[in-house]
PDB file of C-alpha atoms and ligand atoms in Angstrom:
ATOM      1  CA  MET K 808       8.240  16.095   5.241  1.00 84.00           C
ATOM      2  CA  SER K 809       8.390  19.903   5.341  1.00 91.00           C
ATOM      3  CA  PHE K 810       5.805  21.909   3.460  1.00 93.00           C
ATOM      4  CA  SER K 811       8.653  23.236   1.271  1.00 93.00           C
ATOM      5  CA  SER K 812       9.529  19.710   0.178  1.00 93.00           C
ATOM      6  CA  THR K 813       5.870  18.913  -0.447  1.00 94.00           C
ATOM      7  CA  VAL K 814       5.560  21.901  -2.778  1.00 95.00           C
ATOM      8  CA  LYS K 815       8.879  21.181  -4.527  1.00 95.00           C
ATOM      9  CA  ASN K 816       8.095  17.528  -5.049  1.00 94.00           C
ATOM     10  CA  GLU K 817       4.761  18.443  -6.567  1.00 95.00           C
ATOM     11  CA  LEU K 818       6.412  20.984  -8.889  1.00 95.00           C
ATOM     12  CA  CYS K 819       8.993  18.448 -10.049  1.00 93.00           C
ATOM     13  CA  ARG K 820       6.226  16.086 -11.109  1.00 92.00           C
ATOM     14  CA  LEU K 821       4.297  18.494 -13.315  1.00 91.00           C
ATOM     15  CA  GLU K 822       3.607  16.960 -16.689  1.00 86.00           C
ATOM     16  CA  ASN K 823       2.804  18.147 -20.187  1.00 82.00           C
ATOM     17  CA  MET K 824       4.952  21.239 -20.014  1.00 87.00           C
ATOM     18  CA  ASN K 825       5.592  23.277 -23.153  1.00 90.00           C
ATOM     19  CA  ASP K 826       9.145  23.082 -24.502  1.00 91.00           C
ATOM     20  CA  CYS K 827       9.463  26.856 -24.125  1.00 91.00           C
ATOM     21  CA  CYS K 828       8.536  26.584 -20.456  1.00 92.00           C
ATOM     22  CA  VAL K 829      10.996  23.809 -19.635  1.00 94.00           C
ATOM     23  CA  LEU K 830      13.777  25.951 -21.078  1.00 93.00           C
ATOM     24  CA  SER K 831      12.557  29.008 -19.183  1.00 94.00           C
ATOM     25  CA  GLU K 832      12.514  27.011 -15.946  1.00 95.00           C
ATOM     26  CA  LEU K 833      15.994  25.684 -16.673  1.00 95.00           C
ATOM     27  CA  ALA K 834      17.164  29.257 -17.297  1.00 95.00           C
ATOM     28  CA  ALA K 835      16.042  30.251 -13.800  1.00 95.00           C
ATOM     29  CA  VAL K 836      17.824  27.234 -12.344  1.00 95.00           C
ATOM     30  CA  VAL K 837      21.123  27.873 -14.146  1.00 94.00           C
ATOM     31  CA  TRP K 838      20.905  31.582 -13.368  1.00 95.00           C
ATOM     32  CA  LEU K 839      20.221  31.116  -9.658  1.00 94.00           C
ATOM     33  CA  ASN K 840      21.934  27.833  -8.811  1.00 93.00           C
ATOM     34  CA  GLY K 841      24.580  27.622 -11.501  1.00 93.00           C
ATOM     35  CA  ALA K 842      28.221  28.609 -11.462  1.00 91.00           C
ATOM     36  CA  ALA K 843      30.536  28.838 -14.421  1.00 91.00           C
ATOM     37  CA  ALA K 844      34.278  28.283 -14.327  1.00 90.00           C
ATOM     38  CA  PRO K 845      36.459  29.149 -17.319  1.00 86.00           C
ATOM     39  CA  VAL K 846      38.415  26.353 -18.955  1.00 86.00           C
ATOM     40  CA  PRO K 847      41.652  27.812 -20.357  1.00 81.00           C
ATOM     41  CA  GLY K 848      41.338  28.045 -24.098  1.00 78.00           C
ATOM     42  CA  ASP K 849      38.197  25.965 -24.129  1.00 79.00           C
ATOM     43  CA  GLY K 850      35.085  27.797 -22.930  1.00 85.00           C
ATOM     44  CA  PHE K 851      33.693  27.065 -19.496  1.00 89.00           C
ATOM     45  CA  ASN K 852      32.265  24.389 -17.272  1.00 92.00           C
ATOM     46  CA  ILE K 853      28.918  24.796 -15.530  1.00 93.00           C
ATOM     47  CA  ARG K 854      28.011  23.380 -12.151  1.00 95.00           C
ATOM     48  CA  ILE K 855      24.440  23.359 -10.834  1.00 94.00           C
ATOM     49  CA  THR K 856      23.855  22.571  -7.175  1.00 93.00           C
ATOM     50  CA  THR K 857      20.639  21.655  -5.379  1.00 92.00           C
ATOM     51  CA  GLU K 858      19.662  19.893  -2.176  1.00 89.00           C
ATOM     52  CA  ASN K 859      16.383  18.488  -3.421  1.00 89.00           C
ATOM     53  CA  ALA K 860      16.641  15.007  -4.914  1.00 90.00           C
ATOM     54  CA  ALA K 861      13.482  15.231  -6.998  1.00 92.00           C
ATOM     55  CA  PHE K 862      14.652  18.544  -8.386  1.00 93.00           C
ATOM     56  CA  ALA K 863      18.113  17.174  -9.209  1.00 94.00           C
ATOM     57  CA  ARG K 864      16.417  14.398 -11.180  1.00 94.00           C
ATOM     58  CA  TRP K 865      14.213  16.937 -12.975  1.00 94.00           C
ATOM     59  CA  ILE K 866      17.195  19.103 -13.950  1.00 95.00           C
ATOM     60  CA  TYR K 867      19.136  16.073 -15.136  1.00 95.00           C
ATOM     61  CA  SER K 868      16.380  14.659 -17.306  1.00 94.00           C
ATOM     62  CA  SER K 869      15.372  18.071 -18.682  1.00 94.00           C
ATOM     63  CA  ILE K 870      18.918  18.966 -19.716  1.00 94.00           C
ATOM     64  CA  ARG K 871      19.250  15.560 -21.283  1.00 93.00           C
ATOM     65  CA  LYS K 872      15.948  15.718 -23.137  1.00 92.00           C
ATOM     66  CA  TYR K 873      15.891  19.360 -24.208  1.00 91.00           C
ATOM     67  CA  CYS K 874      19.578  20.086 -24.735  1.00 91.00           C
ATOM     68  CA  GLY K 875      20.895  16.639 -25.609  1.00 91.00           C
ATOM     69  CA  ILE K 876      23.486  16.868 -22.839  1.00 93.00           C
ATOM     70  CA  MET K 877      24.279  14.258 -20.190  1.00 92.00           C
ATOM     71  CA  PRO K 878      25.407  16.064 -17.020  1.00 93.00           C
ATOM     72  CA  GLU K 879      27.762  14.312 -14.612  1.00 94.00           C
ATOM     73  CA  VAL K 880      26.151  13.945 -11.211  1.00 93.00           C
ATOM     74  CA  THR K 881      27.910  13.917  -7.859  1.00 92.00           C
ATOM     75  CA  ILE K 882      26.220  13.536  -4.507  1.00 91.00           C
ATOM     76  CA  ARG K 883      27.859  15.177  -1.558  1.00 88.00           C
ATOM     77  CA  LYS K 884      27.036  14.420   2.034  1.00 84.00           C
ATOM     78  CA  SER K 885      27.813  16.965   4.673  1.00 74.00           C
ATOM     79  CA  ARG K 886      30.091  15.554   7.375  1.00 71.00           C
ATOM     80  CA  LYS K 887      28.425  17.500  10.132  1.00 69.00           C
ATOM     81  CA  LEU K 888      24.816  16.825   9.228  1.00 64.00           C
ATOM     82  CA  LYS K 889      24.558  13.362   7.800  1.00 64.00           C
ATOM     83  CA  LYS K 890      21.076  14.001   6.432  1.00 72.00           C
ATOM     84  CA  HIS K 891      22.319  17.036   4.572  1.00 80.00           C
ATOM     85  CA  VAL K 892      22.890  16.011   0.968  1.00 87.00           C
ATOM     86  CA  SER K 893      23.620  18.155  -2.033  1.00 90.00           C
ATOM     87  CA  TYR K 894      23.479  17.125  -5.658  1.00 93.00           C
ATOM     88  CA  MET K 895      25.894  18.614  -8.160  1.00 94.00           C
ATOM     89  CA  LEU K 896      25.300  18.464 -11.870  1.00 95.00           C
ATOM     90  CA  PHE K 897      28.402  19.139 -13.872  1.00 95.00           C
ATOM     91  CA  ILE K 898      28.317  20.131 -17.538  1.00 94.00           C
ATOM     92  CA  THR K 899      31.766  20.491 -19.039  1.00 92.00           C
ATOM     93  CA  SER K 900      32.627  22.630 -21.969  1.00 90.00           C
ATOM     94  CA  ALA K 901      33.201  19.461 -24.000  1.00 90.00           C
ATOM     95  CA  ALA K 902      29.814  18.029 -22.969  1.00 90.00           C
ATOM     96  CA  GLY K 903      28.081  21.132 -24.313  1.00 90.00           C
ATOM     97  CA  SER K 904      27.858  23.816 -21.636  1.00 91.00           C
ATOM     98  CA  GLY K 905      27.667  26.372 -24.456  1.00 90.00           C
ATOM     99  CA  ASP K 906      24.602  24.653 -25.914  1.00 91.00           C
ATOM    100  CA  LEU K 907      22.897  24.665 -22.539  1.00 92.00           C
ATOM    101  CA  LEU K 908      23.337  28.423 -22.255  1.00 93.00           C
ATOM    102  CA  GLU K 909      22.242  29.057 -25.788  1.00 92.00           C
ATOM    103  CA  LYS K 910      19.065  26.994 -25.413  1.00 92.00           C
ATOM    104  CA  THR K 911      18.125  28.542 -22.109  1.00 92.00           C
ATOM    105  CA  GLY K 912      18.890  32.116 -23.182  1.00 92.00           C
ATOM    106  CA  MET K 913      21.931  32.666 -21.020  1.00 91.00           C
ATOM    107  CA  ALA K 914      25.477  33.802 -21.598  1.00 91.00           C
ATOM    108  CA  THR K 915      28.742  34.136 -19.735  1.00 90.00           C
ATOM    109  CA  VAL K 916      30.712  37.266 -19.080  1.00 88.00           C
ATOM    110  CA  THR K 917      34.357  36.751 -18.201  1.00 83.00           C
ATOM    111  CA  GLU K 918      36.079  39.412 -16.162  1.00 81.00           C
ATOM    112  CA  ASN K 919      39.442  39.133 -14.404  1.00 79.00           C
ATOM    113  CA  GLY K 920      39.449  35.390 -14.942  1.00 74.00           C
ATOM    114  CA  ARG K 921      36.005  35.066 -13.319  1.00 81.00           C
ATOM    115  CA  CYS K 922      33.100  33.751 -15.302  1.00 84.00           C
ATOM    116  CA  GLU K 923      29.628  35.156 -14.553  1.00 87.00           C
ATOM    117  CA  LEU K 924      26.358  33.693 -15.813  1.00 90.00           C
ATOM    118  CA  VAL K 925      23.994  36.315 -17.149  1.00 90.00           C
ATOM    119  CA  LEU K 926      20.408  36.139 -18.283  1.00 90.00           C
ATOM    120  CA  VAL K 927      20.033  37.184 -21.914  1.00 88.00           C
ATOM    121  CA  ARG K 928      16.500  35.871 -22.317  1.00 84.00           C
ATOM    122  CA  LYS K 929      13.953  38.656 -21.973  1.00 85.00           C
ATOM    123  CA  ILE K 930      11.098  37.500 -19.865  1.00 83.00           C
ATOM    124  CA  ASP K 931       8.000  39.516 -20.585  1.00 82.00           C
ATOM    125  CA  GLN K 932       4.309  39.348 -20.033  1.00 77.00           C
ATOM    126  CA  GLN K 933       3.647  38.267 -23.601  1.00 78.00           C
ATOM    127  CA  SER K 934       4.814  34.759 -22.795  1.00 84.00           C
ATOM    128  CA  GLN K 935       2.890  34.214 -19.567  1.00 87.00           C
ATOM    129  CA  CYS K 936       3.555  30.469 -19.600  1.00 90.00           C
ATOM    130  CA  CYS K 937       7.294  31.107 -19.549  1.00 92.00           C
ATOM    131  CA  VAL K 938       7.113  33.757 -16.811  1.00 94.00           C
ATOM    132  CA  LYS K 939       5.304  31.243 -14.625  1.00 95.00           C
ATOM    133  CA  ALA K 940       7.844  28.565 -15.494  1.00 95.00           C
ATOM    134  CA  PHE K 941      10.691  30.915 -14.643  1.00 95.00           C
ATOM    135  CA  LEU K 942       9.199  31.677 -11.219  1.00 96.00           C
ATOM    136  CA  ARG K 943       8.693  27.962 -10.697  1.00 96.00           C
ATOM    137  CA  GLY K 944      12.371  27.406 -11.469  1.00 96.00           C
ATOM    138  CA  ALA K 945      13.316  30.223  -9.083  1.00 96.00           C
ATOM    139  CA  PHE K 946      11.277  28.638  -6.297  1.00 97.00           C
ATOM    140  CA  LEU K 947      12.790  25.212  -6.924  1.00 96.00           C
ATOM    141  CA  ALA K 948      16.284  26.689  -7.122  1.00 94.00           C
ATOM    142  CA  GLY K 949      16.288  28.845  -4.020  1.00 92.00           C
ATOM    143  CA  GLY K 950      12.810  28.983  -2.569  1.00 95.00           C
ATOM    144  CA  SER K 951      11.218  27.866   0.629  1.00 95.00           C
ATOM    145  CA  ILE K 952       7.808  28.097   2.203  1.00 95.00           C
ATOM    146  CA  SER K 953       6.903  27.892   5.889  1.00 94.00           C
ATOM    147  CA  ASP K 954       4.499  25.375   7.319  1.00 93.00           C
ATOM    148  CA  PRO K 955       1.178  27.255   7.010  1.00 90.00           C
ATOM    149  CA  GLU K 956       0.103  25.911  10.425  1.00 89.00           C
ATOM    150  CA  LYS K 957       2.836  28.087  11.908  1.00 90.00           C
ATOM    151  CA  THR K 958       3.105  31.133   9.686  1.00 90.00           C
ATOM    152  CA  TYR K 959       2.566  32.396   6.144  1.00 92.00           C
ATOM    153  CA  HIS K 960       5.953  33.032   4.604  1.00 95.00           C
ATOM    154  CA  LEU K 961       7.445  32.243   1.214  1.00 96.00           C
ATOM    155  CA  GLU K 962      10.874  33.302   0.053  1.00 96.00           C
ATOM    156  CA  LEU K 963      13.154  33.130  -2.960  1.00 96.00           C
ATOM    157  CA  THR K 964      16.875  33.385  -2.335  1.00 95.00           C
ATOM    158  CA  SER K 965      19.269  34.838  -4.869  1.00 95.00           C
ATOM    159  CA  ARG K 966      22.942  35.813  -4.914  1.00 93.00           C
ATOM    160  CA  THR K 967      22.707  39.311  -6.342  1.00 93.00           C
ATOM    161  CA  SER K 968      20.449  42.319  -5.949  1.00 94.00           C
ATOM    162  CA  GLU K 969      19.862  42.274  -9.730  1.00 93.00           C
ATOM    163  CA  GLN K 970      18.434  38.781  -9.438  1.00 94.00           C
ATOM    164  CA  ALA K 971      16.195  39.901  -6.581  1.00 96.00           C
ATOM    165  CA  ASP K 972      15.019  42.900  -8.639  1.00 95.00           C
ATOM    166  CA  GLU K 973      14.158  40.642 -11.553  1.00 94.00           C
ATOM    167  CA  LEU K 974      12.251  38.195  -9.340  1.00 95.00           C
ATOM    168  CA  ARG K 975      10.236  41.056  -7.817  1.00 96.00           C
ATOM    169  CA  ARG K 976       9.483  42.380 -11.290  1.00 95.00           C
ATOM    170  CA  LEU K 977       8.183  38.993 -12.448  1.00 94.00           C
ATOM    171  CA  MET K 978       6.102  38.546  -9.288  1.00 95.00           C
ATOM    172  CA  GLY K 979       4.675  41.996  -9.958  1.00 94.00           C
ATOM    173  CA  PHE K 980       3.036  40.672 -13.157  1.00 93.00           C
ATOM    174  CA  TYR K 981       0.672  38.787 -10.856  1.00 93.00           C
ATOM    175  CA  GLY K 982       0.081  41.574  -8.370  1.00 93.00           C
ATOM    176  CA  LEU K 983       2.499  40.042  -5.890  1.00 94.00           C
ATOM    177  CA  ASN K 984       4.543  42.637  -4.053  1.00 92.00           C
ATOM    178  CA  GLY K 985       7.672  40.869  -2.920  1.00 92.00           C
ATOM    179  CA  ARG K 986      10.112  42.567  -0.571  1.00 94.00           C
ATOM    180  CA  THR K 987      13.820  41.903  -0.485  1.00 95.00           C
ATOM    181  CA  ILE K 988      16.112  41.774   2.516  1.00 95.00           C
ATOM    182  CA  THR K 989      19.719  40.664   2.756  1.00 94.00           C
ATOM    183  CA  ARG K 990      20.559  37.652   4.890  1.00 92.00           C
ATOM    184  CA  LYS K 991      24.044  36.186   5.253  1.00 90.00           C
ATOM    185  CA  GLY K 992      25.178  37.740   2.000  1.00 91.00           C
ATOM    186  CA  SER K 993      22.132  36.527   0.054  1.00 94.00           C
ATOM    187  CA  TYR K 994      19.169  38.488  -1.245  1.00 96.00           C
ATOM    188  CA  VAL K 995      15.934  37.083   0.077  1.00 96.00           C
ATOM    189  CA  THR K 996      12.740  38.120  -1.663  1.00 96.00           C
ATOM    190  CA  TYR K 997       9.721  37.178   0.390  1.00 96.00           C
ATOM    191  CA  LEU K 998       5.945  37.188   0.460  1.00 95.00           C
ATOM    192  CA  LYS K 999       3.798  37.348   3.574  1.00 90.00           C
ATOM    193  CA  GLU K1000       0.073  36.701   4.075  1.00 86.00           C
ATOM    194  CA  GLY K1001      -1.783  33.566   3.088  1.00 86.00           C
ATOM    195  CA  GLU K1002      -3.519  35.164   0.135  1.00 89.00           C
ATOM    196  CA  ASN K1003      -0.253  36.176  -1.589  1.00 93.00           C
ATOM    197  CA  ILE K1004       1.249  32.764  -1.018  1.00 94.00           C
ATOM    198  CA  VAL K1005      -1.838  31.065  -2.422  1.00 93.00           C
ATOM    199  CA  ASP K1006      -1.519  33.308  -5.495  1.00 94.00           C
ATOM    200  CA  PHE K1007       2.152  32.417  -5.894  1.00 95.00           C
ATOM    201  CA  LEU K1008       1.458  28.677  -5.631  1.00 95.00           C
ATOM    202  CA  ASN K1009      -1.248  29.122  -8.240  1.00 95.00           C
ATOM    203  CA  VAL K1010       1.152  30.944 -10.591  1.00 95.00           C
ATOM    204  CA  VAL K1011       3.820  28.252 -10.374  1.00 95.00           C
ATOM    205  CA  GLY K1012       1.251  25.451 -10.662  1.00 94.00           C
ATOM    206  CA  ALA K1013       1.453  23.835  -7.213  1.00 94.00           C
ATOM    207  CA  HIS K1014      -2.282  23.241  -7.084  1.00 92.00           C
ATOM    208  CA  ARG K1015      -2.314  20.377  -4.635  1.00 93.00           C
ATOM    209  CA  ALA K1016      -0.178  22.285  -2.127  1.00 93.00           C
ATOM    210  CA  LEU K1017      -2.433  25.269  -2.708  1.00 92.00           C
ATOM    211  CA  MET K1018      -5.492  23.236  -1.642  1.00 91.00           C
ATOM    212  CA  GLU K1019      -3.633  22.031   1.415  1.00 91.00           C
ATOM    213  CA  LEU K1020      -2.757  25.597   2.369  1.00 91.00           C
ATOM    214  CA  GLU K1021      -6.349  26.746   1.794  1.00 90.00           C
ATOM    215  CA  ASN K1022      -7.624  24.026   4.111  1.00 89.00           C
ATOM    216  CA  VAL K1023      -5.264  25.205   6.830  1.00 89.00           C
ATOM    217  CA  ARG K1024      -6.388  28.789   6.258  1.00 87.00           C
ATOM    218  CA  ILE K1025     -10.068  27.809   6.587  1.00 86.00           C
ATOM    219  CA  LEU K1026      -9.433  25.859   9.796  1.00 86.00           C
ATOM    220  CA  LYS K1027      -7.336  28.699  11.211  1.00 83.00           C
ATOM    221  CA  GLY K1028     -10.083  31.163  10.293  1.00 80.00           C
ATOM    222  CA  MET K1029     -12.680  29.013  12.051  1.00 80.00           C
ATOM    223  CA  ARG K1030     -10.532  28.742  15.161  1.00 80.00           C
ATOM    224  CA  ASN K1031     -10.094  32.523  15.200  1.00 79.00           C
ATOM    225  CA  ASN K1032     -13.835  33.026  14.833  1.00 76.00           C
ATOM    226  CA  VAL K1033     -14.587  30.709  17.724  1.00 78.00           C
ATOM    227  CA  ASN K1034     -12.032  32.565  19.866  1.00 78.00           C
ATOM    228  CA  ARG K1035     -13.544  35.883  18.881  1.00 77.00           C
ATOM    229  CA  ILE K1036     -17.050  34.702  19.831  1.00 77.00           C
ATOM    230  CA  VAL K1037     -15.835  33.326  23.154  1.00 77.00           C
ATOM    231  CA  ASN K1038     -13.976  36.587  23.915  1.00 78.00           C
ATOM    232  CA  CYS K1039     -17.016  38.595  22.944  1.00 75.00           C
ATOM    233  CA  GLU K1040     -19.346  36.538  25.157  1.00 75.00           C
ATOM    234  CA  THR K1041     -16.927  36.824  28.045  1.00 77.00           C
ATOM    235  CA  ALA K1042     -16.842  40.588  27.574  1.00 76.00           C
ATOM    236  CA  ASN K1043     -20.644  40.771  27.494  1.00 76.00           C
ATOM    237  CA  LEU K1044     -20.893  38.595  30.560  1.00 74.00           C
ATOM    238  CA  GLY K1045     -18.496  40.972  32.299  1.00 74.00           C
ATOM    239  CA  LYS K1046     -20.671  43.915  31.350  1.00 77.00           C
ATOM    240  CA  THR K1047     -23.832  42.168  32.617  1.00 75.00           C
ATOM    241  CA  VAL K1048     -22.168  41.332  35.913  1.00 77.00           C
ATOM    242  CA  ASN K1049     -20.785  44.864  36.390  1.00 81.00           C
ATOM    243  CA  ALA K1050     -24.161  46.407  35.652  1.00 84.00           C
ATOM    244  CA  SER K1051     -25.880  43.978  37.989  1.00 85.00           C
ATOM    245  CA  VAL K1052     -23.483  44.801  40.836  1.00 86.00           C
ATOM    246  CA  ARG K1053     -24.167  48.515  40.396  1.00 89.00           C
ATOM    247  CA  GLN K1054     -27.945  47.986  40.244  1.00 90.00           C
ATOM    248  CA  VAL K1055     -27.955  45.829  43.359  1.00 90.00           C
ATOM    249  CA  GLU K1056     -25.873  48.386  45.278  1.00 91.00           C
ATOM    250  CA  ASN K1057     -28.296  51.134  44.339  1.00 93.00           C
ATOM    251  CA  ILE K1058     -31.358  49.079  45.214  1.00 93.00           C
ATOM    252  CA  LEU K1059     -29.902  48.176  48.612  1.00 91.00           C
ATOM    253  CA  TYR K1060     -29.126  51.855  49.157  1.00 92.00           C
ATOM    254  CA  ILE K1061     -32.741  52.754  48.357  1.00 93.00           C
ATOM    255  CA  ALA K1062     -34.031  49.981  50.650  1.00 91.00           C
ATOM    256  CA  GLU K1063     -31.945  51.289  53.559  1.00 91.00           C
ATOM    257  CA  ASN K1064     -32.333  55.034  53.045  1.00 92.00           C
ATOM    258  CA  ILE K1065     -35.679  55.502  51.348  1.00 91.00           C
ATOM    259  CA  GLY K1066     -37.527  52.201  51.606  1.00 91.00           C
ATOM    260  CA  LEU K1067     -38.596  50.002  48.716  1.00 91.00           C
ATOM    261  CA  ASP K1068     -42.253  50.431  49.759  1.00 91.00           C
ATOM    262  CA  LYS K1069     -41.955  54.127  48.863  1.00 92.00           C
ATOM    263  CA  LEU K1070     -41.272  53.241  45.229  1.00 93.00           C
ATOM    264  CA  PRO K1071     -43.947  53.053  42.541  1.00 92.00           C
ATOM    265  CA  ALA K1072     -45.165  49.454  42.096  1.00 91.00           C
ATOM    266  CA  SER K1073     -43.421  48.989  38.730  1.00 91.00           C
ATOM    267  CA  LEU K1074     -40.037  50.014  40.167  1.00 93.00           C
ATOM    268  CA  ARG K1075     -40.478  48.045  43.335  1.00 94.00           C
ATOM    269  CA  GLU K1076     -41.239  44.880  41.363  1.00 93.00           C
ATOM    270  CA  ILE K1077     -38.079  45.135  39.276  1.00 94.00           C
ATOM    271  CA  ALA K1078     -35.992  46.111  42.329  1.00 93.00           C
ATOM    272  CA  GLU K1079     -37.073  43.020  44.216  1.00 92.00           C
ATOM    273  CA  LEU K1080     -36.516  40.773  41.198  1.00 91.00           C
ATOM    274  CA  ARG K1081     -33.021  42.191  40.719  1.00 90.00           C
ATOM    275  CA  LEU K1082     -32.119  41.498  44.339  1.00 88.00           C
ATOM    276  CA  GLU K1083     -33.345  37.905  44.010  1.00 89.00           C
ATOM    277  CA  HIS K1084     -31.705  37.192  40.635  1.00 87.00           C
ATOM    278  CA  LYS K1085     -28.373  38.985  40.484  1.00 84.00           C
ATOM    279  CA  ASP K1086     -26.997  36.887  37.617  1.00 81.00           C
ATOM    280  CA  LEU K1087     -29.781  37.314  35.084  1.00 84.00           C
ATOM    281  CA  ASN K1088     -29.472  39.628  32.125  1.00 86.00           C
ATOM    282  CA  LEU K1089     -32.085  42.253  31.328  1.00 89.00           C
ATOM    283  CA  THR K1090     -34.012  40.114  28.864  1.00 90.00           C
ATOM    284  CA  GLU K1091     -34.301  37.279  31.372  1.00 90.00           C
ATOM    285  CA  LEU K1092     -35.387  39.669  34.122  1.00 91.00           C
ATOM    286  CA  GLY K1093     -38.025  41.146  31.831  1.00 93.00           C
ATOM    287  CA  GLN K1094     -39.547  37.726  31.242  1.00 92.00           C
ATOM    288  CA  MET K1095     -40.150  37.314  34.971  1.00 90.00           C
ATOM    289  CA  LEU K1096     -42.239  40.505  35.232  1.00 89.00           C
ATOM    290  CA  HIS K1097     -46.055  40.532  35.142  1.00 86.00           C
ATOM    291  CA  PRO K1098     -46.719  41.305  32.389  1.00 88.00           C
ATOM    292  CA  PRO K1099     -43.347  40.512  30.781  1.00 91.00           C
ATOM    293  CA  LEU K1100     -41.306  43.472  29.645  1.00 92.00           C
ATOM    294  CA  GLY K1101     -38.679  43.828  26.909  1.00 93.00           C
ATOM    295  CA  LYS K1102     -34.985  44.439  27.497  1.00 92.00           C
ATOM    296  CA  SER K1103     -35.173  48.203  26.955  1.00 93.00           C
ATOM    297  CA  GLY K1104     -38.172  48.543  29.269  1.00 94.00           C
ATOM    298  CA  VAL K1105     -36.276  46.716  32.034  1.00 94.00           C
ATOM    299  CA  ASN K1106     -33.218  48.859  31.383  1.00 93.00           C
ATOM    300  CA  HIS K1107     -35.357  51.990  31.620  1.00 94.00           C
ATOM    301  CA  ARG K1108     -36.713  50.995  35.042  1.00 95.00           C
ATOM    302  CA  LEU K1109     -33.327  49.999  36.420  1.00 94.00           C
ATOM    303  CA  ARG K1110     -31.877  53.308  35.198  1.00 94.00           C
ATOM    304  CA  LYS K1111     -34.638  55.085  37.103  1.00 95.00           C
ATOM    305  CA  LEU K1112     -33.639  53.226  40.251  1.00 95.00           C
ATOM    306  CA  ASP K1113     -29.998  54.212  39.645  1.00 94.00           C
ATOM    307  CA  ARG K1114     -31.013  57.861  39.323  1.00 94.00           C
ATOM    308  CA  ILE K1115     -33.144  57.778  42.478  1.00 94.00           C
ATOM    309  CA  ALA K1116     -30.234  56.351  44.473  1.00 93.00           C
ATOM    310  CA  GLU K1117     -27.697  58.785  42.947  1.00 92.00           C
ATOM    311  CA  LYS K1118     -29.959  61.804  43.528  1.00 92.00           C
ATOM    312  CA  HIS K1119     -30.542  60.786  47.120  1.00 92.00           C
ATOM    313  CA  ARG K1120     -26.832  60.263  47.744  1.00 90.00           C
ATOM    314  CA  ALA K1121     -26.017  63.659  46.241  1.00 89.00           C
ATOM    315  CA  GLY K1122     -28.717  65.389  48.291  1.00 85.00           C
ATOM    316  CA  HIS K1123     -27.558  63.570  51.386  1.00 76.00           C
ATOM    317  CA  SER K1124     -23.966  64.704  50.970  1.00 71.00           C
ATOM    318  CA  ASP K1125     -25.199  68.267  50.161  1.00 65.00           C
ATOM    319  CA  ARG K1126     -27.078  68.364  53.456  1.00 63.00           C
ATOM    320  CA  LYS K1127     -24.091  66.913  55.281  1.00 59.00           C
ATOM    321  CA  GLU K1128     -21.808  69.632  53.890  1.00 56.00           C
ATOM    322  CA  LYS K1129     -24.321  72.359  54.693  1.00 56.00           C
ATOM    323  CA  GLY K1130     -24.831  70.931  58.157  1.00 51.00           C
ATOM    324  CA  ALA K1131     -21.090  70.878  58.737  1.00 48.00           C
ATOM    325  CA  GLY K1132     -20.871  74.521  57.662  1.00 45.00           C
ATOM    326  CA  GLU K1133     -23.608  75.616  60.067  1.00 42.00           C
ATOM    327  CA  GLU K1134     -21.990  74.075  63.075  1.00 39.00           C
TER     328      GLU K1134
HETATM  329 ZN1   ZN E1995       6.357  28.821 -22.181  1.00 89.17          ZN
END
């Protein structure tokens, strides 16, 4: 089952909802998934479409319980994709489509023979429970959420830019900054980043899905940390190896051109140890000295060796150039 279905199924099973909230959620559903068609001389019929079975059941039983209306239900299977099923709930004018709109705070506007559903209900921050319920309805009506293992993405689809504006406004009550893009003639308002999606799931009351998402986030975070540590250690190892190669080159240069026996005892000791143990880091080298020396002490001595070799090379090339000039 997709993560979207998991969240939707959980939301359809929420219990003990306030009456006001059920009607607010229904308003979102009718507004986003409903269509009204005028019946000549006799009001209008309303059709609500959804592809989620649990949600279709929720809409049916809520309309029945809270509006006293029995919608007609048709199930339509797509010919191309046999798994693709959509549920249509039909509320005729005679069955009480007007009551449904009145109870949910909606109305119709008829223009040029077309019937538009409009939201009359004002949704404001004073009735937090109903704002949350409305967003829940919007998610059930046209929302989807990506599998958190893959990516963090949640979106709410709507038909008009006004609907998208309203959804963004309601999300804004909870500090969620949705963005809207158009896709195939629809307005898609989306949230990115795990934290925002967790907040949204919390607002709409999908607490079990929220825990599931948090677990994925923790595991992902741990995996990232492990990768970071491994990368960091690899980088450090690279640095140790590069430094060691340089030190060994310089020590060999000194041995050939100056002689290790010309070095002070402390430098000679570390030079010989470095040649013997090319893969040790400074701390490990220091522990092999008599008496043992700390990392910075070892570094100091190896730097001295570097400088001796560099100075000698520079002087050598100076003499060479001078010599060439004199000839
Ligand atoms: Zn409420």
